Amino acid sequence: MAITAIKGFNDILPAESGRWQHIEQAARRVFELNGFSEIRVPIMEKTDLFCRSIGDATDIVEKEMYSFVDKGENSVTLRPEGTAGVMRAFIEHKLYAQDPVAKLYYLGPMFRYERPQKGRYRQFHQIGAEITGVHDPLADAQVLNMLVQFFREIGLDEPQLQVNSLGCPECRPAYRAALIEFLEKRVDALCEDCRRRLSTNPLRALDCKVPGCIEATAGAPSVLDSLCTGCDEHFSGVKRYLELTGTSYSINPRMVRGLDYYTRTTFEMVTTLLGSQSAVAAGGRYDGLISQLGGPAIPGIGFAMGVERVALLLGEKAFTRPPDLFMATLGSGERAFAFNLMHKLLQKGIRVEMDYEGKSLKSQMRRADKLGARYCAVIGESEVASGRAVFKRMADGGQVEAAMEVSEVLEILS
Ligand code: ATP
Ligand code: MG
């Protein structure tokens, strides 16, 4: 029996990869325009890094990590997200010493042991960005505006921006206590997961998707009512800057994130088109993370988007470039001639295809059609002898007779 891929690990086939490149290129373009540079970090880290940053009582660390002991008896983990590794590198290479304000982006595969379904896989891909070193809500607003700009750039206006503030170590404990008190009164209505994490991670109950939990938490206290003055002012600043730049958003006080390191601003880009996989991108501020990982007390804010979900939203639209010219040939001498012309045109950036194996003219024309070639030229003995051929525009059948010289062909195609 043939060997298949591991469950939840996908191949990105040629029909799809054009869409992926379109997404990646747009992200690079928009992020670099905003002053971000790419950072490439390993896909595997010491397990401790994720336990310490994401938090022991989160879904990711509790049950989703691909961790194993390597041959040297080290516990290692395939990264479930990007921020921890990026901040590990930021600290390890003392990037803050040159400039505490760093704007970094990354892209690549992430790994979580989840139940595979549409928009949820075990190997998936994220594109993320981080700004370190800025407390001011301007950084939050720039990150959010950049995310919105990215979605506009790839032609999607559907995902909506939702924002919230989760407070800080000063004000969150009081909110947590109030929420626990509220949940304890309804403990019988909560699912097993929410009951179990009632004391370790009670905020998760707010975004639990089990109907009973949604109902039971409907009247839960809002985190926004218990923000301290500093957090309240910060959140007002974020909203003010978004309004200043005309960025539309809604406030979702029930939004919590599945990672412990978030403080203050959190946000998601949500869609109604992907069922319960509604978050296309998500992120927030993590003012305590860098010091928690042994670095200096430098704040940060960032997000990650799920490339598979963005690709699903883009639909079946193809982003591959069709050939500019297909050359059909009638014999082996003509094939050699066409091959040489193709070589010269390729050097000029013209996308050319030809038949490699002496197929019938009919089947060559079928292939030209299938590939969506803009122009087609049939090259036979007399064309080679005269050095001229007829270039047929496939869209409307319009024909131009010209020399098979690079300069003339370039002119026809322009
Ligand atoms: P969800 O609530 O859907 O599980 P999450 O809160 O776990 O998402 P984050 O950790 O914030 O997700 O990751 C950021 C983005 O990465 C998500 O918004 C989503 O687009 C994508 N993502 C997360 N997990 C997966 C997965 N298993 N498969 C595909 N994409 C994913
Ligand atoms: Mg998740």
PDB file of C-alpha atoms in Angstrom, residues 72 99 110-111 120 124 148 193 199 210 214 217-218 220 234 239 251 275 286 290 306 331 333-334 356 380 388 404:
ATOM      1  CA  GLY A  72      19.959  13.413  23.598  1.00  0.00           C
ATOM      2  CA  ASP A  99      17.097  49.407  19.441  1.00  0.00           C
ATOM      3  CA  MET A 110       3.133  25.729  13.193  1.00  0.00           C
ATOM      4  CA  PHE A 111       2.070  22.462  14.824  1.00  0.00           C
ATOM      5  CA  ARG A 120      -8.104  23.494  11.483  1.00  0.00           C
ATOM      6  CA  PHE A 124      -0.809  24.879   9.643  1.00  0.00           C
ATOM      7  CA  VAL A 148      -6.578  45.667   7.884  1.00  0.00           C
ATOM      8  CA  ASP A 193     -13.263  21.606  30.382  1.00  0.00           C
ATOM      9  CA  SER A 199      -9.581  28.112  39.018  1.00  0.00           C
ATOM     10  CA  VAL A 210     -20.239  24.544  24.052  1.00  0.00           C
ATOM     11  CA  ILE A 214     -22.406  30.215  26.083  1.00  0.00           C
ATOM     12  CA  THR A 217     -21.812  32.963  30.756  1.00  0.00           C
ATOM     13  CA  ALA A 218     -24.246  35.312  28.994  1.00  0.00           C
ATOM     14  CA  ALA A 220     -20.838  37.366  33.047  1.00  0.00           C
ATOM     15  CA  HIS A 234      -4.595  52.815  27.049  1.00  0.00           C
ATOM     16  CA  LYS A 239      -9.867  53.290  19.989  1.00  0.00           C
ATOM     17  CA  ILE A 251     -15.611  45.869  20.743  1.00  0.00           C
ATOM     18  CA  GLY A 275     -18.024  28.151  10.705  1.00  0.00           C
ATOM     19  CA  TYR A 286       2.221  41.082  25.722  1.00  0.00           C
ATOM     20  CA  ILE A 290       9.918  39.447  27.301  1.00  0.00           C
ATOM     21  CA  GLY A 306      -3.734  31.546   9.706  1.00  0.00           C
ATOM     22  CA  GLY A 331       8.897  18.317 -36.436  1.00  0.00           C
ATOM     23  CA  GLY A 333      14.074  20.513 -36.441  1.00  0.00           C
ATOM     24  CA  GLU A 334      11.303  23.019 -35.688  1.00  0.00           C
ATOM     25  CA  TYR A 356       8.445  18.627 -25.700  1.00  0.00           C
ATOM     26  CA  GLY A 380       6.590  24.410 -39.332  1.00  0.00           C
ATOM     27  CA  ARG A 388       8.511  34.456 -39.724  1.00  0.00           C
ATOM     28  CA  MET A 404      10.541  35.222 -34.867  1.00  0.00           C
TER      29      MET A 404
END
